[in-house]
Short mmCIF file of N, CA and C and ligand atoms in Angstrom, two decimals:
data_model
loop_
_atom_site.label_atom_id
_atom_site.label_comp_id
_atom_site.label_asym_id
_atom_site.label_seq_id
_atom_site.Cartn_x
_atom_site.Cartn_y
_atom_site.Cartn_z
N UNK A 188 -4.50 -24.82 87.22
CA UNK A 188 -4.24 -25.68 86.06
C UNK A 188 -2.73 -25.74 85.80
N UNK A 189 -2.18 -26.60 85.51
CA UNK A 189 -0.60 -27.24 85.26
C UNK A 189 -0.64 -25.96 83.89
N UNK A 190 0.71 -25.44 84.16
CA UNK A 190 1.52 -24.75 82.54
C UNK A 190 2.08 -25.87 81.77
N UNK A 191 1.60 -25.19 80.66
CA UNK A 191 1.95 -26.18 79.65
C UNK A 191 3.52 -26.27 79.40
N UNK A 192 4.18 -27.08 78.67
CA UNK A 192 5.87 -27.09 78.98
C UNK A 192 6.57 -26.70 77.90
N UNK A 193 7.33 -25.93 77.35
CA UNK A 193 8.02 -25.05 76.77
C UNK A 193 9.37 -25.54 76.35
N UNK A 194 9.83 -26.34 75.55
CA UNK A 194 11.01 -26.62 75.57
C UNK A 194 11.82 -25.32 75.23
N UNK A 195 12.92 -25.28 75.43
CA UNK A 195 14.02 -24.22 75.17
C UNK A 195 15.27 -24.39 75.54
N UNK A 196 15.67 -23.76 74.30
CA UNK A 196 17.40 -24.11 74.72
C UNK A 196 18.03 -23.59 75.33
N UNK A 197 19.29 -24.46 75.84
CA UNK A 197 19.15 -24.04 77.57
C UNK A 197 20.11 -22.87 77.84
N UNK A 198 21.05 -22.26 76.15
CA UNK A 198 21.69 -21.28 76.15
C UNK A 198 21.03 -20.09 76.53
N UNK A 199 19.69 -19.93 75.69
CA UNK A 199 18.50 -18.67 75.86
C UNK A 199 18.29 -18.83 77.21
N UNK A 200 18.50 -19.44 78.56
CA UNK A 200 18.67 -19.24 79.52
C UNK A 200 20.09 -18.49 80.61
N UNK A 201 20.73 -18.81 79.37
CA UNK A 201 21.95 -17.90 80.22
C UNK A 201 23.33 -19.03 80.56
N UNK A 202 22.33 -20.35 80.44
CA UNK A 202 23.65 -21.19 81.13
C UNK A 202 25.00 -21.38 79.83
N UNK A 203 26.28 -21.93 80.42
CA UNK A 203 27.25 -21.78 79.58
C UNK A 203 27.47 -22.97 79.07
N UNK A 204 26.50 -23.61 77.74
CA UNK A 204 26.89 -24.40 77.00
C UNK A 204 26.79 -24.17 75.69
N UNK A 205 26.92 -22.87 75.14
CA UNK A 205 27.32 -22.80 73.76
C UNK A 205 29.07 -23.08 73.39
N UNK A 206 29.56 -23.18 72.22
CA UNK A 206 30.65 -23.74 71.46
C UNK A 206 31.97 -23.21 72.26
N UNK A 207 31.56 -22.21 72.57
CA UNK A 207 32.39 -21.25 72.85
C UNK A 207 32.43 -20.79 74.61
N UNK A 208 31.73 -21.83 75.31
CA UNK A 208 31.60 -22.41 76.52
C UNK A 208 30.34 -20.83 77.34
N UNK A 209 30.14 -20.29 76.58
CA UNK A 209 29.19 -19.09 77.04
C UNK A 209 27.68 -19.36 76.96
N UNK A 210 26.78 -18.52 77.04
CA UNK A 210 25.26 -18.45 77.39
C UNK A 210 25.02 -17.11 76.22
N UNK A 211 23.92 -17.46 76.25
CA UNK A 211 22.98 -16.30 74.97
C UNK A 211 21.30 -16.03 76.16
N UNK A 212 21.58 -15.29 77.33
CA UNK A 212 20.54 -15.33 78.13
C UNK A 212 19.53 -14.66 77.44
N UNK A 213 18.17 -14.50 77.35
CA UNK A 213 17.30 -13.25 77.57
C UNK A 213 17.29 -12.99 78.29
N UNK A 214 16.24 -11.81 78.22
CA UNK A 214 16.26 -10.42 79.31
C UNK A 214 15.15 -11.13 80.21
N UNK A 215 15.59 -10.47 81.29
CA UNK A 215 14.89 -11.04 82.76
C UNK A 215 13.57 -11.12 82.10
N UNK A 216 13.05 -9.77 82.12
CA UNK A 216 11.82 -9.60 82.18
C UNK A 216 11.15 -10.49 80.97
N UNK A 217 11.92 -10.83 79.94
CA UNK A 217 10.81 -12.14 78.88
C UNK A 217 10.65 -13.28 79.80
N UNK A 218 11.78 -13.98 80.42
CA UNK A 218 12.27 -14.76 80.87
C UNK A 218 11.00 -15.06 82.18
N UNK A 219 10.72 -13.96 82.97
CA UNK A 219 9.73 -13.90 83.99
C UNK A 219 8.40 -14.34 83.17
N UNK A 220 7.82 -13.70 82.33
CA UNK A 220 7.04 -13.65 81.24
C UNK A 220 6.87 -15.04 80.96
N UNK A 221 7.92 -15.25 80.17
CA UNK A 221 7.86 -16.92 80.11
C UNK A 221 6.80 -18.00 80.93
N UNK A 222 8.07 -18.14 82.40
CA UNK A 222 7.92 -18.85 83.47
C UNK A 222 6.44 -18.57 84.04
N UNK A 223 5.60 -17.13 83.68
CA UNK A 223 4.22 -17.17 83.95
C UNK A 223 3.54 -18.26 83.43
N UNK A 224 3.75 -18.21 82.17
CA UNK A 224 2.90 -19.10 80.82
C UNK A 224 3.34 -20.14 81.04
N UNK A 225 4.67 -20.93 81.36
CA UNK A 225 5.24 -22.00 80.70
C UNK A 225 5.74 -22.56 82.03
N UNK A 226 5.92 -24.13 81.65
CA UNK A 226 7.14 -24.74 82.84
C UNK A 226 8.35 -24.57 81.45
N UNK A 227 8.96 -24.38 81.97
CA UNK A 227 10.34 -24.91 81.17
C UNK A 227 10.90 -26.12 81.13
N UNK A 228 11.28 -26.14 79.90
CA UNK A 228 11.92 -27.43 79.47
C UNK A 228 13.34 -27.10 78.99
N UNK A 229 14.19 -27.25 79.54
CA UNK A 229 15.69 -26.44 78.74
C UNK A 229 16.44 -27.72 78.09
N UNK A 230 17.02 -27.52 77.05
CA UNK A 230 17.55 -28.79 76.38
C UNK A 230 18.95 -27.97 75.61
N UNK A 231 20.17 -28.87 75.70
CA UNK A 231 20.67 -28.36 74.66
C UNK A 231 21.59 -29.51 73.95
N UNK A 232 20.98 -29.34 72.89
CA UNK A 232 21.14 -30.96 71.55
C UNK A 232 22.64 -30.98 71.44
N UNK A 233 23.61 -30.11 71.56
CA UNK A 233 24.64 -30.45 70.99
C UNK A 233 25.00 -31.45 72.42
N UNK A 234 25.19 -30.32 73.70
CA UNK A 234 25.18 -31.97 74.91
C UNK A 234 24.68 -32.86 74.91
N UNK A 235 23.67 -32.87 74.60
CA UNK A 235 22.94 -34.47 75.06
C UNK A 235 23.32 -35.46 73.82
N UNK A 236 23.84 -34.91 72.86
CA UNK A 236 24.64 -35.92 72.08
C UNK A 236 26.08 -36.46 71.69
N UNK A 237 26.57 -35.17 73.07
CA UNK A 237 27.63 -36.29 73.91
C UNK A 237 28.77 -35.26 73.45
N UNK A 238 28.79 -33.63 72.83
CA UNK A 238 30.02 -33.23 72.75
C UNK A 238 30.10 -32.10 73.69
N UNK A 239 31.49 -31.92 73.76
CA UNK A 239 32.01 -31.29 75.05
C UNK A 239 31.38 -29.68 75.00
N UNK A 240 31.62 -28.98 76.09
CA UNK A 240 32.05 -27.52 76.32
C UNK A 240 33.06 -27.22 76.77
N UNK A 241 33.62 -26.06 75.79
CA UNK A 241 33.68 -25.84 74.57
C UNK A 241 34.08 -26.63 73.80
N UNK A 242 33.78 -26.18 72.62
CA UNK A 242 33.57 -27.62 71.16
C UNK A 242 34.00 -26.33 70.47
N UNK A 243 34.64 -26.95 69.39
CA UNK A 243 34.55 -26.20 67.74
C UNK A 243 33.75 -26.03 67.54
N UNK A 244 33.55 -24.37 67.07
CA UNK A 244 32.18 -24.18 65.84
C UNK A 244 31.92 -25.26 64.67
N UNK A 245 30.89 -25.77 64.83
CA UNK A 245 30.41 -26.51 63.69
C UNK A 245 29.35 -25.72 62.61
N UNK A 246 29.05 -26.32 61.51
CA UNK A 246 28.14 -25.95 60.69
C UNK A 246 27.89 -26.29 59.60
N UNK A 247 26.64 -26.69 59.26
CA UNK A 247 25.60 -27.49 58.08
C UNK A 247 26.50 -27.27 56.81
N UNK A 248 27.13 -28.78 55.93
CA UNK A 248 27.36 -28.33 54.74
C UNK A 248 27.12 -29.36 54.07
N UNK A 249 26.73 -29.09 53.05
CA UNK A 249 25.55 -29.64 51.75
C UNK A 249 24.18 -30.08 51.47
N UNK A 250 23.81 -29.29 53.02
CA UNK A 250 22.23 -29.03 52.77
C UNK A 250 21.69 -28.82 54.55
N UNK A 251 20.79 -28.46 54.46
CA UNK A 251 20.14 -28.03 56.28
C UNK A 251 20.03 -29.63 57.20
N UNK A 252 19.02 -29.16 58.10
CA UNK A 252 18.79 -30.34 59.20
C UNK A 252 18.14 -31.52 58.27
N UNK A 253 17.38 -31.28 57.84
CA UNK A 253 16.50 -32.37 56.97
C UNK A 253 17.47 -33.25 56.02
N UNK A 254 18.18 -32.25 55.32
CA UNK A 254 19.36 -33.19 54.37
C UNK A 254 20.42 -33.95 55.65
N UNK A 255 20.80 -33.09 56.65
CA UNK A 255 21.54 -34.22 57.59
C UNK A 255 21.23 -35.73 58.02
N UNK A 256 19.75 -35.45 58.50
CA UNK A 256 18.85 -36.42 58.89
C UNK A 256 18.84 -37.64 57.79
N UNK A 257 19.17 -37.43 57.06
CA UNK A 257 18.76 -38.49 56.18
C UNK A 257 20.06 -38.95 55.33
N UNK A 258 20.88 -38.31 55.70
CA UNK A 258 22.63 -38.98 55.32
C UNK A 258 22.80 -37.87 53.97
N UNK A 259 22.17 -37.12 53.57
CA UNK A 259 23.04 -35.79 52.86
C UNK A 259 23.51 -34.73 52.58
N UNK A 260 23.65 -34.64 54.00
CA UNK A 260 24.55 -32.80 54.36
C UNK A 260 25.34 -33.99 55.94
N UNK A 261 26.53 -33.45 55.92
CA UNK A 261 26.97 -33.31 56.96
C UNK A 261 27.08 -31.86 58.23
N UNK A 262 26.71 -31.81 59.60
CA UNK A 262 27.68 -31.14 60.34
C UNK A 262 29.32 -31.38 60.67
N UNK A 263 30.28 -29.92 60.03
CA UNK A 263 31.58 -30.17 60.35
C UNK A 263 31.99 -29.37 61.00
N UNK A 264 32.86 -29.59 61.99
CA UNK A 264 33.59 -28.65 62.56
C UNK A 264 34.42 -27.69 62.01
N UNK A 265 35.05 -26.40 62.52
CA UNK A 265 36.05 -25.72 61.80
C UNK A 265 37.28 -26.66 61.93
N UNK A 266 37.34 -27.19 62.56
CA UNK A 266 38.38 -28.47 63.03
C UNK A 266 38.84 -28.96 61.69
N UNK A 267 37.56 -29.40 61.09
CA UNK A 267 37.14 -30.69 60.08
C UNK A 267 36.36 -32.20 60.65
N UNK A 268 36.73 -31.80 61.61
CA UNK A 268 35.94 -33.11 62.45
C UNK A 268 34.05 -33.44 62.20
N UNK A 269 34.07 -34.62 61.80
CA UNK A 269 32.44 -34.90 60.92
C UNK A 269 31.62 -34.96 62.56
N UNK A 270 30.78 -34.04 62.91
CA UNK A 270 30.03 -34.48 64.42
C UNK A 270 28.34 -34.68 64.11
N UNK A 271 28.50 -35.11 62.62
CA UNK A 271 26.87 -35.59 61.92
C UNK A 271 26.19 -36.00 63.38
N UNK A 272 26.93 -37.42 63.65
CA UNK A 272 26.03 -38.08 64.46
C UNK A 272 25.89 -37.45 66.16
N UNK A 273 26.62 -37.12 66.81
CA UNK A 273 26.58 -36.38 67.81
C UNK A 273 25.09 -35.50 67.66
N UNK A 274 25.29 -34.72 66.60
CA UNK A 274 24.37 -33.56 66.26
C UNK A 274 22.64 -34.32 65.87
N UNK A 275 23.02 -35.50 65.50
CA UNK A 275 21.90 -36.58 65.15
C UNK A 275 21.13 -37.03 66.78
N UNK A 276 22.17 -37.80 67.36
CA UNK A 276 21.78 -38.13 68.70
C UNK A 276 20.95 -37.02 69.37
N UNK A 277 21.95 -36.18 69.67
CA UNK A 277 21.08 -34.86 70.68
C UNK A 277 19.77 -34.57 69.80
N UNK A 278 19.05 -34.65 68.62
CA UNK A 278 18.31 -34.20 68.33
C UNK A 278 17.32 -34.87 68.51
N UNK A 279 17.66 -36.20 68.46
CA UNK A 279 16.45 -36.91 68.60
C UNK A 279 16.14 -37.01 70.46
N UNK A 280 17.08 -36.97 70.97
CA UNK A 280 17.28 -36.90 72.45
C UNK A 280 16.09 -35.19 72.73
N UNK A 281 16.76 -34.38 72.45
CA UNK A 281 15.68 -33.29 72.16
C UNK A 281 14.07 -33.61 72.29
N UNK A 282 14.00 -34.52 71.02
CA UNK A 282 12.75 -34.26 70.57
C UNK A 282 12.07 -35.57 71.84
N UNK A 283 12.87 -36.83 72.21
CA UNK A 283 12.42 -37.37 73.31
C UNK A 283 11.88 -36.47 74.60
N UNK A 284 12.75 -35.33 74.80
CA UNK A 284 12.65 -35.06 75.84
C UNK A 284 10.85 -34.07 75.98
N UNK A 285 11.19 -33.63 74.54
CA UNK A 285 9.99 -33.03 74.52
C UNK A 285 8.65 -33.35 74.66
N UNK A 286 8.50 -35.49 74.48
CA UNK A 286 7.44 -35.77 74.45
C UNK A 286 7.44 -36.39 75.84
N UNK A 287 8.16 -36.47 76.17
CA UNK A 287 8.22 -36.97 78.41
C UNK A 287 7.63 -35.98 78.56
N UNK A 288 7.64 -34.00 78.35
CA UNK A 288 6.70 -33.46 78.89
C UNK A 288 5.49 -32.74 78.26
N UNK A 289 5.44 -33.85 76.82
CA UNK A 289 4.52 -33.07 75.82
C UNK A 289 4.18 -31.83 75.64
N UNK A 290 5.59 -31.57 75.35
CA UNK A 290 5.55 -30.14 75.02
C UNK A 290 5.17 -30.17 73.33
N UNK A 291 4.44 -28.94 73.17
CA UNK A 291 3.78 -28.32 71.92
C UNK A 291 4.98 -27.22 71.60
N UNK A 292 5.25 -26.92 71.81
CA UNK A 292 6.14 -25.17 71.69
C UNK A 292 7.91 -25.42 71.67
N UNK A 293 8.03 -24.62 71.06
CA UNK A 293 9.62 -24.94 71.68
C UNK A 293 10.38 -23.28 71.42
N UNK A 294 10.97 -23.11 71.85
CA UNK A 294 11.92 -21.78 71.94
C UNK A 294 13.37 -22.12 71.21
N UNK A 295 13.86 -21.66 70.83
CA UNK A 295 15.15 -21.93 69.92
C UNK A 295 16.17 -21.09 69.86
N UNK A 296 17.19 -21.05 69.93
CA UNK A 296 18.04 -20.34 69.54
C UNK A 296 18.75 -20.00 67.53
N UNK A 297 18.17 -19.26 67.36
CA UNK A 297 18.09 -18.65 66.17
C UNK A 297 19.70 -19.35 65.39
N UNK A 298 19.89 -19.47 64.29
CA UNK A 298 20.81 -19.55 63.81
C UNK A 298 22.01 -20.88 63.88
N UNK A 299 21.64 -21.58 64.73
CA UNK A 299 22.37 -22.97 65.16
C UNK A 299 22.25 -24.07 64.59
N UNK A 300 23.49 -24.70 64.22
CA UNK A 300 22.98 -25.62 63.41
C UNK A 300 22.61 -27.08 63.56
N UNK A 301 22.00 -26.76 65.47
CA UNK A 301 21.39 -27.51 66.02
C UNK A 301 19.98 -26.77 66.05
N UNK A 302 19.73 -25.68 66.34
CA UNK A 302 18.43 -25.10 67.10
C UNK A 302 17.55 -24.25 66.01
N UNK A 303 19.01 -23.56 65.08
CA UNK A 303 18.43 -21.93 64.19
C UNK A 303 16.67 -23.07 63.57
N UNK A 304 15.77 -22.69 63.29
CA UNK A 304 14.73 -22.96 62.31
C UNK A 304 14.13 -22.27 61.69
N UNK A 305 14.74 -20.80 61.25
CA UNK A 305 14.60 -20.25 59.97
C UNK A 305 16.21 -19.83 59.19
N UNK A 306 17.38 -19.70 59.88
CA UNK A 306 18.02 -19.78 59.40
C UNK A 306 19.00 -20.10 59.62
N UNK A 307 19.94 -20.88 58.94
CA UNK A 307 20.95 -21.38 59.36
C UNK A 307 23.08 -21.07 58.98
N UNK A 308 23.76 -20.53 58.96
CA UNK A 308 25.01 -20.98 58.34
C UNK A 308 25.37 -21.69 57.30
N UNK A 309 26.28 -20.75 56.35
CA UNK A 309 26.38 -21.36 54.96
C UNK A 309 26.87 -22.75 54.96
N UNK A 310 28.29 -22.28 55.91
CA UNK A 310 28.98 -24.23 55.86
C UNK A 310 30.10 -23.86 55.58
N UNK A 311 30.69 -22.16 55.49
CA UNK A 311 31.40 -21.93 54.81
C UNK A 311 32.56 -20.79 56.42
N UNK A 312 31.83 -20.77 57.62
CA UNK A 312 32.78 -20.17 58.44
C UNK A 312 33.20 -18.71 57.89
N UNK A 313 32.28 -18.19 57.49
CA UNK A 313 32.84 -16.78 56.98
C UNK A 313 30.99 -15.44 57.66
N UNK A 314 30.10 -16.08 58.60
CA UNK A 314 29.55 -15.50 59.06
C UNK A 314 28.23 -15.58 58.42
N UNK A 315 27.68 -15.95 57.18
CA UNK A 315 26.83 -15.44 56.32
C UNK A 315 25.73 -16.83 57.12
N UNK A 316 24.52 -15.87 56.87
CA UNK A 316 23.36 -17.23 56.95
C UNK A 316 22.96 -17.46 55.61
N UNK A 317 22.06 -18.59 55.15
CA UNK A 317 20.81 -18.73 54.52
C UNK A 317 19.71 -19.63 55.26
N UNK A 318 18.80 -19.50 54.46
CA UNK A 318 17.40 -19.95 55.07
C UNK A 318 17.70 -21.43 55.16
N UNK A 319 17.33 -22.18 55.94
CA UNK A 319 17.35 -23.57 56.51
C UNK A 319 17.32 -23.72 57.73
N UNK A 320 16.66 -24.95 58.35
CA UNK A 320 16.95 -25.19 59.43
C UNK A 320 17.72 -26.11 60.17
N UNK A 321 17.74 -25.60 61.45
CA UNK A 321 18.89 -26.81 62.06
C UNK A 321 18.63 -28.17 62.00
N UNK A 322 19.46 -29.69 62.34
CA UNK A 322 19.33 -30.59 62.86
C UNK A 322 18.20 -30.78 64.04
N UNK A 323 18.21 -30.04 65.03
CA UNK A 323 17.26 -30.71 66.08
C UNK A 323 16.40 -29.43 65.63
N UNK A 324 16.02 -28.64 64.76
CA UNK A 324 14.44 -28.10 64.58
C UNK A 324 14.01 -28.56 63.82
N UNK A 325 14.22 -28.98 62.80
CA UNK A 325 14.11 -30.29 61.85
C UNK A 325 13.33 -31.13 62.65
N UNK A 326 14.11 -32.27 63.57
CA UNK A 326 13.60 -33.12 64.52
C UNK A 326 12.18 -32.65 64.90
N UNK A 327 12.36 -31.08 65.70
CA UNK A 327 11.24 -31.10 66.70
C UNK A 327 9.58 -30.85 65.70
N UNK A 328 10.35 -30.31 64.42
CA UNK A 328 9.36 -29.46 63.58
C UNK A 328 8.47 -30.95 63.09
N UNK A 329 9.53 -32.29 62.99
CA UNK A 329 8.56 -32.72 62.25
C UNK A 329 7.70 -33.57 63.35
N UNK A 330 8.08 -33.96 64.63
CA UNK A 330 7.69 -33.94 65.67
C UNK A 330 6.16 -33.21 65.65
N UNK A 331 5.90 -32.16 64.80
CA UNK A 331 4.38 -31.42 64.87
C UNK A 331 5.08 -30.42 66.27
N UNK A 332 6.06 -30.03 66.91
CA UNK A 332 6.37 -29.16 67.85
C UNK A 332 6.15 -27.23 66.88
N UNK A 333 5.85 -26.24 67.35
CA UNK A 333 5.84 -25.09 66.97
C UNK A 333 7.00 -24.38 67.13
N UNK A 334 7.52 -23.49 66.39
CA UNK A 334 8.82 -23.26 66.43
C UNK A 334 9.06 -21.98 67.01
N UNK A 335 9.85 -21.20 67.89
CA UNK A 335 9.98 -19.60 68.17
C UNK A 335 11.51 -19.80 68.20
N UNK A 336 12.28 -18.45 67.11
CA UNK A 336 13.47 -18.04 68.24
C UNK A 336 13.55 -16.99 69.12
N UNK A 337 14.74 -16.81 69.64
CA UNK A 337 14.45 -15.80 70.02
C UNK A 337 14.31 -14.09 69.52
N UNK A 338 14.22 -14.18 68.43
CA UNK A 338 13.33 -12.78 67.39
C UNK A 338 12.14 -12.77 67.58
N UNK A 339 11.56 -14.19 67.95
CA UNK A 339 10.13 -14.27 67.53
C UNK A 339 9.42 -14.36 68.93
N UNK A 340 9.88 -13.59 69.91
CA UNK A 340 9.44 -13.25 71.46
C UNK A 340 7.96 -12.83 71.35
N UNK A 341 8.05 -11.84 70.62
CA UNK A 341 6.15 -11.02 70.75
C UNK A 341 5.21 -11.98 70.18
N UNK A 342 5.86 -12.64 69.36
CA UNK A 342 4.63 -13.64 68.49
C UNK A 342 4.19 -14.94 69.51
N UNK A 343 5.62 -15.51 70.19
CA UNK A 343 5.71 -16.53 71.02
C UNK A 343 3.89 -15.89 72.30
N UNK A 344 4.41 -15.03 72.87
CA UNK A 344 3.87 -14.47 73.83
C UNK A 344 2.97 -14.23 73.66
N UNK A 345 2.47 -13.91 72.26
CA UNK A 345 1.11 -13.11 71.84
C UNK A 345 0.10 -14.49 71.55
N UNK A 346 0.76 -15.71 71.24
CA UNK A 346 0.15 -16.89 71.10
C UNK A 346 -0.34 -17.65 72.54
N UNK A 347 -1.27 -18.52 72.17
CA UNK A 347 -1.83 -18.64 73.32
C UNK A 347 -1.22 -20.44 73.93
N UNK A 348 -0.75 -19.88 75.13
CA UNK A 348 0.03 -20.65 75.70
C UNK A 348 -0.34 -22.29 75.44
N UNK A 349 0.57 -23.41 74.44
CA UNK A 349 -0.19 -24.85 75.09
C UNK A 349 0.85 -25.57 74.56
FE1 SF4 B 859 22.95 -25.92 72.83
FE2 SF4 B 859 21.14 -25.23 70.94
FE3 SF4 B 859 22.25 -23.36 72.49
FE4 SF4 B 859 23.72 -24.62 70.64
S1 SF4 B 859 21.97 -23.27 70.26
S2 SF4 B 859 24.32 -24.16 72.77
S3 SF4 B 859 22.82 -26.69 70.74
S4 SF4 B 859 20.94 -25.04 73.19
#
């Protein structure tokens, strides 16, 4: 029987497209784990909506993914540079990609204010989270997609693959 398809971002794989031109891999052995259960789907929203590696840290200010989506929070760079729409594009690009392989699930990278979907960055560049979610978990969440980051490995795993 075909594995069902797993989107995930493609940092939690190791490759180097976070801000800061690096990877956030897991550990082999989830990673193997995974690829039992899942095809992979690796996506990562801030590329596919067209900004470079490395990029300025960006981050959600005057409200999470949902207030972006709808024109009232912007994403800004530490720059100052407004990359709303960049961060808009890749998300919906995301959530396209997810239904080319109807994926149900998605894997996330915790804390991004493309990916985090329990918590996100004040807006304020001084380290602190609060609860919100990103731009493209937003997207995928309302998409009806299921959400994991990577904290949420045992629960991901313990659920039954679809
Ligand atoms: Fe790309 Fe998401 Fe990883 Fe940021 S958290 S580098 S947007 S995959």
């Amino acid at each position: 029987m075909e594995k069902p398809a797993l989107l995930i971002s493609r940092c939690l794989l190791g490759e180097p497209v976070r801000f800061d031109g690096a990877g956030k891999p897991l550990p082999t052995d989830i990673l193997a784990k995974l690829t039992e259960r899942y095809c992979l789907v690796p996506v990562c929203p801030e590329q596919l909506g067209g900004l470079p590696t490395p990029r300025p840290p960006a981050e959600l200010q005057g409200g999470d993914g949902a207030a972006a989506l709808v024109g009232h929070a912007r994403v800004i760079a530490n720059t100052g540079e407004d990359q709303t729409i960049p961060f808009v594009i890749g998300a919906h690009q995301a959530a396209r990609t997810a239904g080319l392989h109807h994926a149900r699930t998605a894997l996330l990278k915790a804390d991004s204010p493309s990916c985090g979907h329990r918590s996100i960055y004040d807006g304020r560049f001084r380290g602190l989270r609060i609860a919100g979610q990103g731009v493209t978990a937003t997207t995928l969440a309302e998409a009806g997609l299921m959400l994991y980051d990577e904290h949420q490995l045992g629960e991901l795993l313990a659920a039954p693959a679809n």
